[in-house]
Each structure stands twice: as structure tokens, then as C-alpha cells.
Amino acid sequence: MIDMDGVLWRGDEPIAGLKRFFAFLAEQSISYVLATNNASKLPEQYTAKLAGFGVEVEQQRILTSAHAAAAYLTDIAPPGTRVYMIGEEGLERPLEERGFVIDEDGASYVVVGWDRHLSWTKLATAALLINAGAGFVGTNPDTSFPTERGSVPGNGAQLAALEAATGVAPTIIGKPGARMFEQALRRLGSTVEETAVLGDRLDTDIEGGKRAGLATILVLSGISGESDLADSSTCPDLVCADIAELTSKWEKAASQ
């Protein structure tokens, strides 16, 4: 179970060793799912981005918190339910594909994903609906997002603003929540004992992996750094600078 932002790339820049990493997975017949808390993009956008870096990945290997959120709503609300959404196309399409109507009028749920066009009006509309009794769902709790320029506010920051305004805590779908890990295991057809999670965040990837009983691998190429690791009670099973170092360790182990 592999995270993408901060693990495979930062912004529009691939992490060193990307092609070699995927080549090793193929050579060793290691099955994987690319599971991201980023709800702003569609699976085909991720596969296109990887293709631009010279790596071919099938769309069915992509799992986003947006798809997990849409699946969650399907379990608790019938098709045709009105939903107010803060987010981008990566969240809008999965909701519509599940039969939900994106409309603030009479919305029964407010679903919030990362929105690079966030406005006061969107936050105000969401807050009013939540205060009126609409269910409050967040795709993921990441307070920051890694870019080539550094960390910027993530969906968790948006959720915090709404929680502060309403006093209502959202139902979180993405990592470290169990739902993302359960869906990833189903896609892989694997057991907890034979699966690892690879990520760049102690608070989502690694903490969630620990809770799920998976082996955990932290790379320091994204959000969490050495100082975070030193201050955290969450201890990964393996720590590497990036996927290039991880691949080297794996290759060495495979040759022995």
C-alpha cells in the first residue's frame, strides 16, 4: 500500500529512483495499490502523471480517499441524496457515479476534500448546512500538503476551520482511518500479515498502518522529517531517506 504525494513525487517533480522502484516491484512480482489521501484528482490523472514520469500503472491500482468517501456514503445514504461538496473533480465524479446529487439546496451531507479554489463563500455554505443538521464528512485529515516549494495547507486545515465554526467534528474517511486500509487490502486480495504501508507521514500513513496491523515504512522525502520522528511516539518498522534508498535495501536483501 503506497502513498503518492511526498513518496513518488513532490508537486510536479518525481522523487529520485522512481522508475527503478517500480521496476523492482515488477521484477519481484510484488502486488501494490497506490492509496492516497489526496481527493482532488481522478485515478486517470494519477496514471497520466506517472506515465509522464515514464512509469505505466493501471487505473485499478489507484485508490483515493474520494472513492473511499463515496463508498462510505453509499453505505449510509440512498442514491439521489443531495450532497454539498467542497473539493475538486476527483471528489465530484465518484460522488456522482454513486448516484449522489451535488446541490447545496436541501443537502443532507457536507463532504469536504482538498480544494485549491477554496473560498469564504464555500466555507460559509458548508458551515450553515452543518449547523442545520447536515452530516459532516471529511475525505482526509492531512493538515498540510507537500509541494516542490514546501508544505501548503491541506484538507485538514479546511476541516479545522469548519469544526471551529460549527463545533461539529467530521467523520474522517482517509488514512489513518481504517476504511482506506480495508479497501486497499480488498483490492490487493492480501492479508494484514503479508502487507506493508509505505508513506511520508507519521500521523496518517504510519499511524494508520500500525492500527491496521501492517508493517510500516516511512520515507523522509515528504512531510515527516527526522525531527518529527524523534518527537513522535509512532515508530515505523523501517525508515529510509526516499524510495531510492528503500529500493537499494530491497535489492540487497533479495540478492542474499
PDB file of C-alpha atoms in Angstrom:
ATOM      1  CA  MET A   1       0.000   0.000   0.000  1.00  0.00           C
ATOM      2  CA  ILE A   2       1.903   3.010  -1.328  1.00  0.00           C
ATOM      3  CA  ASP A   3       1.206   6.694  -0.788  1.00  0.00           C
ATOM      4  CA  MET A   4       1.995   9.022  -3.713  1.00  0.00           C
ATOM      5  CA  ASP A   5       2.442  12.711  -2.812  1.00  0.00           C
ATOM      6  CA  GLY A   6       5.755  13.039  -0.980  1.00  0.00           C
ATOM      7  CA  VAL A   7       6.676   9.415  -1.716  1.00  0.00           C
ATOM      8  CA  LEU A   8       6.687   9.139  -5.517  1.00  0.00           C
ATOM      9  CA  TRP A   9       6.809  12.876  -6.268  1.00  0.00           C
ATOM     10  CA  ARG A  10       6.745  16.349  -4.776  1.00  0.00           C
ATOM     11  CA  GLY A  11       4.482  18.669  -6.754  1.00  0.00           C
ATOM     12  CA  ASP A  12       5.410  18.054 -10.379  1.00  0.00           C
ATOM     13  CA  GLU A  13       8.874  16.667  -9.643  1.00  0.00           C
ATOM     14  CA  PRO A  14       9.418  12.889  -9.420  1.00  0.00           C
ATOM     15  CA  ILE A  15      11.365  11.551  -6.459  1.00  0.00           C
ATOM     16  CA  ALA A  16      14.772  10.169  -7.422  1.00  0.00           C
ATOM     17  CA  GLY A  17      14.685   6.454  -8.208  1.00  0.00           C
ATOM     18  CA  LEU A  18      11.016   6.349  -9.252  1.00  0.00           C
ATOM     19  CA  LYS A  19      11.492   4.130 -12.336  1.00  0.00           C
ATOM     20  CA  ARG A  20      13.865   1.806 -10.523  1.00  0.00           C
ATOM     21  CA  PHE A  21      11.377   1.438  -7.662  1.00  0.00           C
ATOM     22  CA  PHE A  22       8.542   0.310  -9.932  1.00  0.00           C
ATOM     23  CA  ALA A  23      10.887  -1.906 -11.943  1.00  0.00           C
ATOM     24  CA  PHE A  24      11.831  -3.729  -8.739  1.00  0.00           C
ATOM     25  CA  LEU A  25       8.170  -4.251  -7.824  1.00  0.00           C
ATOM     26  CA  ALA A  26       7.567  -5.768 -11.268  1.00  0.00           C
ATOM     27  CA  GLU A  27      10.688  -7.954 -11.171  1.00  0.00           C
ATOM     28  CA  GLN A  28       9.753  -9.356  -7.759  1.00  0.00           C
ATOM     29  CA  SER A  29       6.029  -9.712  -8.642  1.00  0.00           C
ATOM     30  CA  ILE A  30       5.080  -7.531  -5.680  1.00  0.00           C
ATOM     31  CA  SER A  31       1.440  -6.500  -5.891  1.00  0.00           C
ATOM     32  CA  TYR A  32       0.612  -2.955  -4.827  1.00  0.00           C
ATOM     33  CA  VAL A  33      -2.100  -0.327  -4.518  1.00  0.00           C
ATOM     34  CA  LEU A  34      -1.343   3.382  -4.742  1.00  0.00           C
ATOM     35  CA  ALA A  35      -3.528   4.727  -1.935  1.00  0.00           C
ATOM     36  CA  THR A  36      -3.663   8.476  -1.472  1.00  0.00           C
ATOM     37  CA  ASN A  37      -5.488  10.784   0.904  1.00  0.00           C
ATOM     38  CA  ASN A  38      -5.500  13.416  -1.851  1.00  0.00           C
ATOM     39  CA  ALA A  39      -9.110  13.604  -3.033  1.00  0.00           C
ATOM     40  CA  SER A  40      -8.611  16.310  -5.648  1.00  0.00           C
ATOM     41  CA  LYS A  41      -7.602  14.115  -8.599  1.00  0.00           C
ATOM     42  CA  LEU A  42      -9.106  11.239 -10.572  1.00  0.00           C
ATOM     43  CA  PRO A  43      -7.330   7.873 -10.975  1.00  0.00           C
ATOM     44  CA  GLU A  44      -6.656   8.591 -14.652  1.00  0.00           C
ATOM     45  CA  GLN A  45      -4.928  11.835 -13.691  1.00  0.00           C
ATOM     46  CA  TYR A  46      -2.584   9.907 -11.430  1.00  0.00           C
ATOM     47  CA  THR A  47      -1.815   7.308 -14.087  1.00  0.00           C
ATOM     48  CA  ALA A  48      -1.182  10.101 -16.605  1.00  0.00           C
ATOM     49  CA  LYS A  49       1.179  11.812 -14.169  1.00  0.00           C
ATOM     50  CA  LEU A  50       3.100   8.592 -13.630  1.00  0.00           C
ATOM     51  CA  ALA A  51       3.212   7.998 -17.389  1.00  0.00           C
ATOM     52  CA  GLY A  52       4.762  11.444 -17.747  1.00  0.00           C
ATOM     53  CA  PHE A  53       7.496  10.247 -15.399  1.00  0.00           C
ATOM     54  CA  GLY A  54       7.982   7.106 -17.517  1.00  0.00           C
ATOM     55  CA  VAL A  55       6.030   4.697 -15.298  1.00  0.00           C
ATOM     56  CA  GLU A  56       2.950   2.803 -16.521  1.00  0.00           C
ATOM     57  CA  VAL A  57       0.359   1.924 -13.861  1.00  0.00           C
ATOM     58  CA  GLU A  58      -3.163   0.536 -14.321  1.00  0.00           C
ATOM     59  CA  GLN A  59      -6.038   2.703 -13.080  1.00  0.00           C
ATOM     60  CA  GLN A  60      -7.397  -0.084 -10.888  1.00  0.00           C
ATOM     61  CA  ARG A  61      -4.269   0.220  -8.762  1.00  0.00           C
ATOM     62  CA  ILE A  62      -5.258   3.768  -7.712  1.00  0.00           C
ATOM     63  CA  LEU A  63      -7.324   4.233  -4.540  1.00  0.00           C
ATOM     64  CA  THR A  64      -8.193   7.764  -3.407  1.00  0.00           C
ATOM     65  CA  SER A  65      -9.895   8.972  -0.246  1.00  0.00           C
ATOM     66  CA  ALA A  66     -12.590  10.439  -2.518  1.00  0.00           C
ATOM     67  CA  HIS A  67     -13.581   6.978  -3.751  1.00  0.00           C
ATOM     68  CA  ALA A  68     -13.492   5.696  -0.175  1.00  0.00           C
ATOM     69  CA  ALA A  69     -15.728   8.584   0.932  1.00  0.00           C
ATOM     70  CA  ALA A  70     -18.224   7.899  -1.857  1.00  0.00           C
ATOM     71  CA  ALA A  71     -18.303   4.224  -0.857  1.00  0.00           C
ATOM     72  CA  TYR A  72     -18.926   5.220   2.767  1.00  0.00           C
ATOM     73  CA  LEU A  73     -21.860   7.452   1.804  1.00  0.00           C
ATOM     74  CA  THR A  74     -23.311   4.622  -0.276  1.00  0.00           C
ATOM     75  CA  ASP A  75     -23.454   2.532   2.900  1.00  0.00           C
ATOM     76  CA  ILE A  76     -25.451   5.149   4.828  1.00  0.00           C
ATOM     77  CA  ALA A  77     -27.497   7.078   2.240  1.00  0.00           C
ATOM     78  CA  PRO A  78     -29.550   6.099  -0.837  1.00  0.00           C
ATOM     79  CA  PRO A  79     -28.850   7.247  -4.415  1.00  0.00           C
ATOM     80  CA  GLY A  80     -30.372  10.643  -5.083  1.00  0.00           C
ATOM     81  CA  THR A  81     -29.326  12.039  -1.706  1.00  0.00           C
ATOM     82  CA  ARG A  82     -28.268  15.674  -2.012  1.00  0.00           C
ATOM     83  CA  VAL A  83     -24.696  16.437  -1.015  1.00  0.00           C
ATOM     84  CA  TYR A  84     -22.859  19.741  -0.719  1.00  0.00           C
ATOM     85  CA  MET A  85     -19.248  19.268  -1.724  1.00  0.00           C
ATOM     86  CA  ILE A  86     -16.097  21.272  -1.146  1.00  0.00           C
ATOM     87  CA  GLY A  87     -13.470  19.768  -3.408  1.00  0.00           C
ATOM     88  CA  GLU A  88     -12.415  19.228  -6.983  1.00  0.00           C
ATOM     89  CA  GLU A  89     -13.210  16.847  -9.835  1.00  0.00           C
ATOM     90  CA  GLY A  90     -11.511  13.982  -8.045  1.00  0.00           C
ATOM     91  CA  LEU A  91     -14.267  14.064  -5.420  1.00  0.00           C
ATOM     92  CA  GLU A  92     -17.173  15.227  -7.561  1.00  0.00           C
ATOM     93  CA  ARG A  93     -17.076  12.352 -10.045  1.00  0.00           C
ATOM     94  CA  PRO A  94     -17.018   9.465  -7.519  1.00  0.00           C
ATOM     95  CA  LEU A  95     -19.986  11.020  -5.710  1.00  0.00           C
ATOM     96  CA  GLU A  96     -21.947  11.421  -8.941  1.00  0.00           C
ATOM     97  CA  GLU A  97     -21.032   7.910 -10.092  1.00  0.00           C
ATOM     98  CA  ARG A  98     -22.551   6.587  -6.860  1.00  0.00           C
ATOM     99  CA  GLY A  99     -25.795   8.429  -7.621  1.00  0.00           C
ATOM    100  CA  PHE A 100     -25.479  11.396  -5.279  1.00  0.00           C
ATOM    101  CA  VAL A 101     -26.744  14.834  -6.346  1.00  0.00           C
ATOM    102  CA  ILE A 102     -24.280  17.687  -5.838  1.00  0.00           C
ATOM    103  CA  ASP A 103     -26.504  20.531  -4.643  1.00  0.00           C
ATOM    104  CA  GLU A 104     -26.421  22.805  -1.607  1.00  0.00           C
ATOM    105  CA  ASP A 105     -30.231  23.147  -1.536  1.00  0.00           C
ATOM    106  CA  GLY A 106     -31.563  20.573   0.878  1.00  0.00           C
ATOM    107  CA  ALA A 107     -28.182  18.860   1.229  1.00  0.00           C
ATOM    108  CA  SER A 108     -28.188  16.046   3.786  1.00  0.00           C
ATOM    109  CA  TYR A 109     -24.401  15.773   3.864  1.00  0.00           C
ATOM    110  CA  VAL A 110     -21.426  18.084   3.554  1.00  0.00           C
ATOM    111  CA  VAL A 111     -18.403  16.286   2.086  1.00  0.00           C
ATOM    112  CA  VAL A 112     -15.090  18.128   2.223  1.00  0.00           C
ATOM    113  CA  GLY A 113     -11.966  17.328   0.207  1.00  0.00           C
ATOM    114  CA  TRP A 114      -8.901  19.398  -0.635  1.00  0.00           C
ATOM    115  CA  ASP A 115      -9.946  22.389  -2.736  1.00  0.00           C
ATOM    116  CA  ARG A 116      -7.328  24.648  -4.308  1.00  0.00           C
ATOM    117  CA  HIS A 117     -10.115  27.129  -5.095  1.00  0.00           C
ATOM    118  CA  LEU A 118     -11.483  27.283  -1.562  1.00  0.00           C
ATOM    119  CA  SER A 119     -13.393  30.469  -0.725  1.00  0.00           C
ATOM    120  CA  TRP A 120     -15.115  32.062   2.253  1.00  0.00           C
ATOM    121  CA  THR A 121     -18.433  31.505   0.475  1.00  0.00           C
ATOM    122  CA  LYS A 122     -17.821  27.747   0.248  1.00  0.00           C
ATOM    123  CA  LEU A 123     -16.868  27.547   3.924  1.00  0.00           C
ATOM    124  CA  ALA A 124     -19.865  29.652   4.946  1.00  0.00           C
ATOM    125  CA  THR A 125     -22.272  27.489   2.939  1.00  0.00           C
ATOM    126  CA  ALA A 126     -20.830  24.322   4.459  1.00  0.00           C
ATOM    127  CA  ALA A 127     -20.977  25.742   7.996  1.00  0.00           C
ATOM    128  CA  LEU A 128     -24.611  26.795   7.607  1.00  0.00           C
ATOM    129  CA  LEU A 129     -25.584  23.326   6.369  1.00  0.00           C
ATOM    130  CA  ILE A 130     -23.702  21.568   9.171  1.00  0.00           C
ATOM    131  CA  ASN A 131     -25.305  23.858  11.754  1.00  0.00           C
ATOM    132  CA  ALA A 132     -28.680  22.959  10.237  1.00  0.00           C
ATOM    133  CA  GLY A 133     -28.015  19.255  10.806  1.00  0.00           C
ATOM    134  CA  ALA A 134     -26.266  18.008   7.664  1.00  0.00           C
ATOM    135  CA  GLY A 135     -23.808  15.158   8.161  1.00  0.00           C
ATOM    136  CA  PHE A 136     -20.159  16.283   8.044  1.00  0.00           C
ATOM    137  CA  VAL A 137     -17.701  14.018   6.201  1.00  0.00           C
ATOM    138  CA  GLY A 138     -14.022  14.719   5.522  1.00  0.00           C
ATOM    139  CA  THR A 139     -12.082  12.763   2.930  1.00  0.00           C
ATOM    140  CA  ASN A 140      -8.820  13.015   4.876  1.00  0.00           C
ATOM    141  CA  PRO A 141      -7.247  14.794   7.871  1.00  0.00           C
ATOM    142  CA  ASP A 142      -3.911  15.899   6.342  1.00  0.00           C
ATOM    143  CA  THR A 143      -3.293  19.403   7.673  1.00  0.00           C
ATOM    144  CA  SER A 144      -0.556  20.053   5.118  1.00  0.00           C
ATOM    145  CA  PHE A 145       0.304  19.008   1.578  1.00  0.00           C
ATOM    146  CA  PRO A 146       3.834  18.568   0.131  1.00  0.00           C
ATOM    147  CA  THR A 147       4.823  20.570  -2.963  1.00  0.00           C
ATOM    148  CA  GLU A 148       8.125  21.287  -4.675  1.00  0.00           C
ATOM    149  CA  ARG A 149       8.066  24.681  -2.913  1.00  0.00           C
ATOM    150  CA  GLY A 150       7.333  23.252   0.530  1.00  0.00           C
ATOM    151  CA  SER A 151       4.276  22.355   2.584  1.00  0.00           C
ATOM    152  CA  VAL A 152       0.970  24.153   1.986  1.00  0.00           C
ATOM    153  CA  PRO A 153      -2.404  23.885   3.803  1.00  0.00           C
ATOM    154  CA  GLY A 154      -4.152  20.566   3.230  1.00  0.00           C
ATOM    155  CA  ASN A 155      -7.688  19.316   3.717  1.00  0.00           C
ATOM    156  CA  GLY A 156      -7.227  19.003   7.462  1.00  0.00           C
ATOM    157  CA  ALA A 157      -6.834  22.775   7.636  1.00  0.00           C
ATOM    158  CA  GLN A 158     -10.162  23.201   5.825  1.00  0.00           C
ATOM    159  CA  LEU A 159     -11.842  20.720   8.168  1.00  0.00           C
ATOM    160  CA  ALA A 160     -10.391  22.511  11.201  1.00  0.00           C
ATOM    161  CA  ALA A 161     -11.912  25.799  10.054  1.00  0.00           C
ATOM    162  CA  LEU A 162     -15.349  24.209   9.717  1.00  0.00           C
ATOM    163  CA  GLU A 163     -15.074  22.371  13.027  1.00  0.00           C
ATOM    164  CA  ALA A 164     -14.085  25.633  14.737  1.00  0.00           C
ATOM    165  CA  ALA A 165     -17.053  27.417  13.158  1.00  0.00           C
ATOM    166  CA  THR A 166     -19.648  24.727  13.913  1.00  0.00           C
ATOM    167  CA  GLY A 167     -18.387  22.772  16.905  1.00  0.00           C
ATOM    168  CA  VAL A 168     -19.009  19.590  14.903  1.00  0.00           C
ATOM    169  CA  ALA A 169     -16.182  17.123  14.248  1.00  0.00           C
ATOM    170  CA  PRO A 170     -16.169  15.458  10.813  1.00  0.00           C
ATOM    171  CA  THR A 171     -16.279  11.751  10.103  1.00  0.00           C
ATOM    172  CA  ILE A 172     -12.833  11.106   8.602  1.00  0.00           C
ATOM    173  CA  ILE A 173     -12.561   8.544   5.799  1.00  0.00           C
ATOM    174  CA  GLY A 174      -8.913   8.530   4.685  1.00  0.00           C
ATOM    175  CA  LYS A 175      -5.741   7.478   6.466  1.00  0.00           C
ATOM    176  CA  PRO A 176      -5.224   6.928   9.375  1.00  0.00           C
ATOM    177  CA  GLY A 177      -8.841   5.745   9.375  1.00  0.00           C
ATOM    178  CA  ALA A 178      -9.494   2.038   8.955  1.00  0.00           C
ATOM    179  CA  ARG A 179     -11.662   2.358   5.828  1.00  0.00           C
ATOM    180  CA  MET A 180      -8.788   3.175   3.456  1.00  0.00           C
ATOM    181  CA  PHE A 181      -6.707   0.266   4.715  1.00  0.00           C
ATOM    182  CA  GLU A 182      -9.633  -2.151   4.497  1.00  0.00           C
ATOM    183  CA  GLN A 183     -10.346  -1.132   0.902  1.00  0.00           C
ATOM    184  CA  ALA A 184      -6.670  -1.398  -0.035  1.00  0.00           C
ATOM    185  CA  LEU A 185      -6.451  -4.924   1.373  1.00  0.00           C
ATOM    186  CA  ARG A 186      -9.571  -5.925  -0.558  1.00  0.00           C
ATOM    187  CA  ARG A 187      -8.086  -4.632  -3.797  1.00  0.00           C
ATOM    188  CA  LEU A 188      -4.823  -6.423  -3.138  1.00  0.00           C
ATOM    189  CA  GLY A 189      -6.538  -9.621  -2.058  1.00  0.00           C
ATOM    190  CA  SER A 190      -3.923  -9.856   0.667  1.00  0.00           C
ATOM    191  CA  THR A 191      -3.791 -10.366   4.417  1.00  0.00           C
ATOM    192  CA  VAL A 192      -2.535  -7.971   7.061  1.00  0.00           C
ATOM    193  CA  GLU A 193       0.457 -10.228   7.726  1.00  0.00           C
ATOM    194  CA  GLU A 194       1.765 -10.036   4.153  1.00  0.00           C
ATOM    195  CA  THR A 195       1.122  -6.325   3.525  1.00  0.00           C
ATOM    196  CA  ALA A 196       3.115  -3.171   4.270  1.00  0.00           C
ATOM    197  CA  VAL A 197       2.266   0.511   4.021  1.00  0.00           C
ATOM    198  CA  LEU A 198       4.790   2.958   2.551  1.00  0.00           C
ATOM    199  CA  GLY A 199       4.268   6.644   3.240  1.00  0.00           C
ATOM    200  CA  ASP A 200       5.751  10.015   4.135  1.00  0.00           C
ATOM    201  CA  ARG A 201       3.501  10.968   7.061  1.00  0.00           C
ATOM    202  CA  LEU A 202       3.756   9.629  10.585  1.00  0.00           C
ATOM    203  CA  ASP A 203       0.279  10.853  11.524  1.00  0.00           C
ATOM    204  CA  THR A 204      -1.621   9.236   8.647  1.00  0.00           C
ATOM    205  CA  ASP A 205       0.335   6.575   6.736  1.00  0.00           C
ATOM    206  CA  ILE A 206       2.377   5.145   9.595  1.00  0.00           C
ATOM    207  CA  GLU A 207      -0.113   5.623  12.442  1.00  0.00           C
ATOM    208  CA  GLY A 208      -2.895   4.151  10.312  1.00  0.00           C
ATOM    209  CA  GLY A 209      -0.717   1.254   9.232  1.00  0.00           C
ATOM    210  CA  LYS A 210       0.158   0.485  12.842  1.00  0.00           C
ATOM    211  CA  ARG A 211      -3.512   0.495  13.835  1.00  0.00           C
ATOM    212  CA  ALA A 212      -4.321  -1.828  10.931  1.00  0.00           C
ATOM    213  CA  GLY A 213      -1.548  -4.242  11.906  1.00  0.00           C
ATOM    214  CA  LEU A 214       0.572  -3.690   8.778  1.00  0.00           C
ATOM    215  CA  ALA A 215       4.336  -3.403   8.502  1.00  0.00           C
ATOM    216  CA  THR A 216       5.215   0.287   8.131  1.00  0.00           C
ATOM    217  CA  ILE A 217       7.849   2.064   6.034  1.00  0.00           C
ATOM    218  CA  LEU A 218       8.478   5.806   6.347  1.00  0.00           C
ATOM    219  CA  VAL A 219      10.342   7.809   3.708  1.00  0.00           C
ATOM    220  CA  LEU A 220      11.671  11.243   4.664  1.00  0.00           C
ATOM    221  CA  SER A 221      11.062  12.774   1.227  1.00  0.00           C
ATOM    222  CA  GLY A 222       7.694  14.329   2.074  1.00  0.00           C
ATOM    223  CA  ILE A 223       6.050  15.763   5.181  1.00  0.00           C
ATOM    224  CA  SER A 224       7.579  13.972   8.183  1.00  0.00           C
ATOM    225  CA  GLY A 225      11.266  14.562   8.809  1.00  0.00           C
ATOM    226  CA  GLU A 226      13.873  13.309  11.255  1.00  0.00           C
ATOM    227  CA  SER A 227      12.834  15.825  13.921  1.00  0.00           C
ATOM    228  CA  ASP A 228       9.216  14.653  13.664  1.00  0.00           C
ATOM    229  CA  LEU A 229      10.387  11.068  14.008  1.00  0.00           C
ATOM    230  CA  ALA A 230      12.403  11.906  17.119  1.00  0.00           C
ATOM    231  CA  ASP A 231       9.419  13.629  18.744  1.00  0.00           C
ATOM    232  CA  SER A 232       6.810  11.009  17.808  1.00  0.00           C
ATOM    233  CA  SER A 233       5.588   8.003  19.755  1.00  0.00           C
ATOM    234  CA  THR A 234       4.762   6.340  16.415  1.00  0.00           C
ATOM    235  CA  CYS A 235       7.716   4.194  15.349  1.00  0.00           C
ATOM    236  CA  PRO A 236       7.902   2.878  11.755  1.00  0.00           C
ATOM    237  CA  ASP A 237       9.364  -0.558  11.169  1.00  0.00           C
ATOM    238  CA  LEU A 238      11.740   0.900   8.574  1.00  0.00           C
ATOM    239  CA  VAL A 239      12.877   4.457   7.792  1.00  0.00           C
ATOM    240  CA  CYS A 240      14.543   5.481   4.511  1.00  0.00           C
ATOM    241  CA  ALA A 241      15.520   8.811   3.029  1.00  0.00           C
ATOM    242  CA  ASP A 242      13.453   8.095  -0.083  1.00  0.00           C
ATOM    243  CA  ILE A 243      12.326   5.323  -2.423  1.00  0.00           C
ATOM    244  CA  ALA A 244      15.800   5.162  -3.976  1.00  0.00           C
ATOM    245  CA  GLU A 245      17.298   4.118  -0.639  1.00  0.00           C
ATOM    246  CA  LEU A 246      14.399   1.750   0.002  1.00  0.00           C
ATOM    247  CA  THR A 247      14.893   0.054  -3.372  1.00  0.00           C
ATOM    248  CA  SER A 248      18.611  -0.345  -2.652  1.00  0.00           C
ATOM    249  CA  LYS A 249      17.826  -2.040   0.663  1.00  0.00           C
ATOM    250  CA  TRP A 250      15.307  -4.335  -1.008  1.00  0.00           C
ATOM    251  CA  GLU A 251      17.700  -5.229  -3.833  1.00  0.00           C
ATOM    252  CA  LYS A 252      20.431  -6.056  -1.336  1.00  0.00           C
ATOM    253  CA  ALA A 253      18.065  -8.258   0.671  1.00  0.00           C
ATOM    254  CA  ALA A 254      16.807 -10.005  -2.484  1.00  0.00           C
ATOM    255  CA  SER A 255      20.356 -10.850  -3.583  1.00  0.00           C
ATOM    256  CA  GLN A 256      21.281 -12.546  -0.324  1.00  0.00           C
TER     257      GLN A 256
END
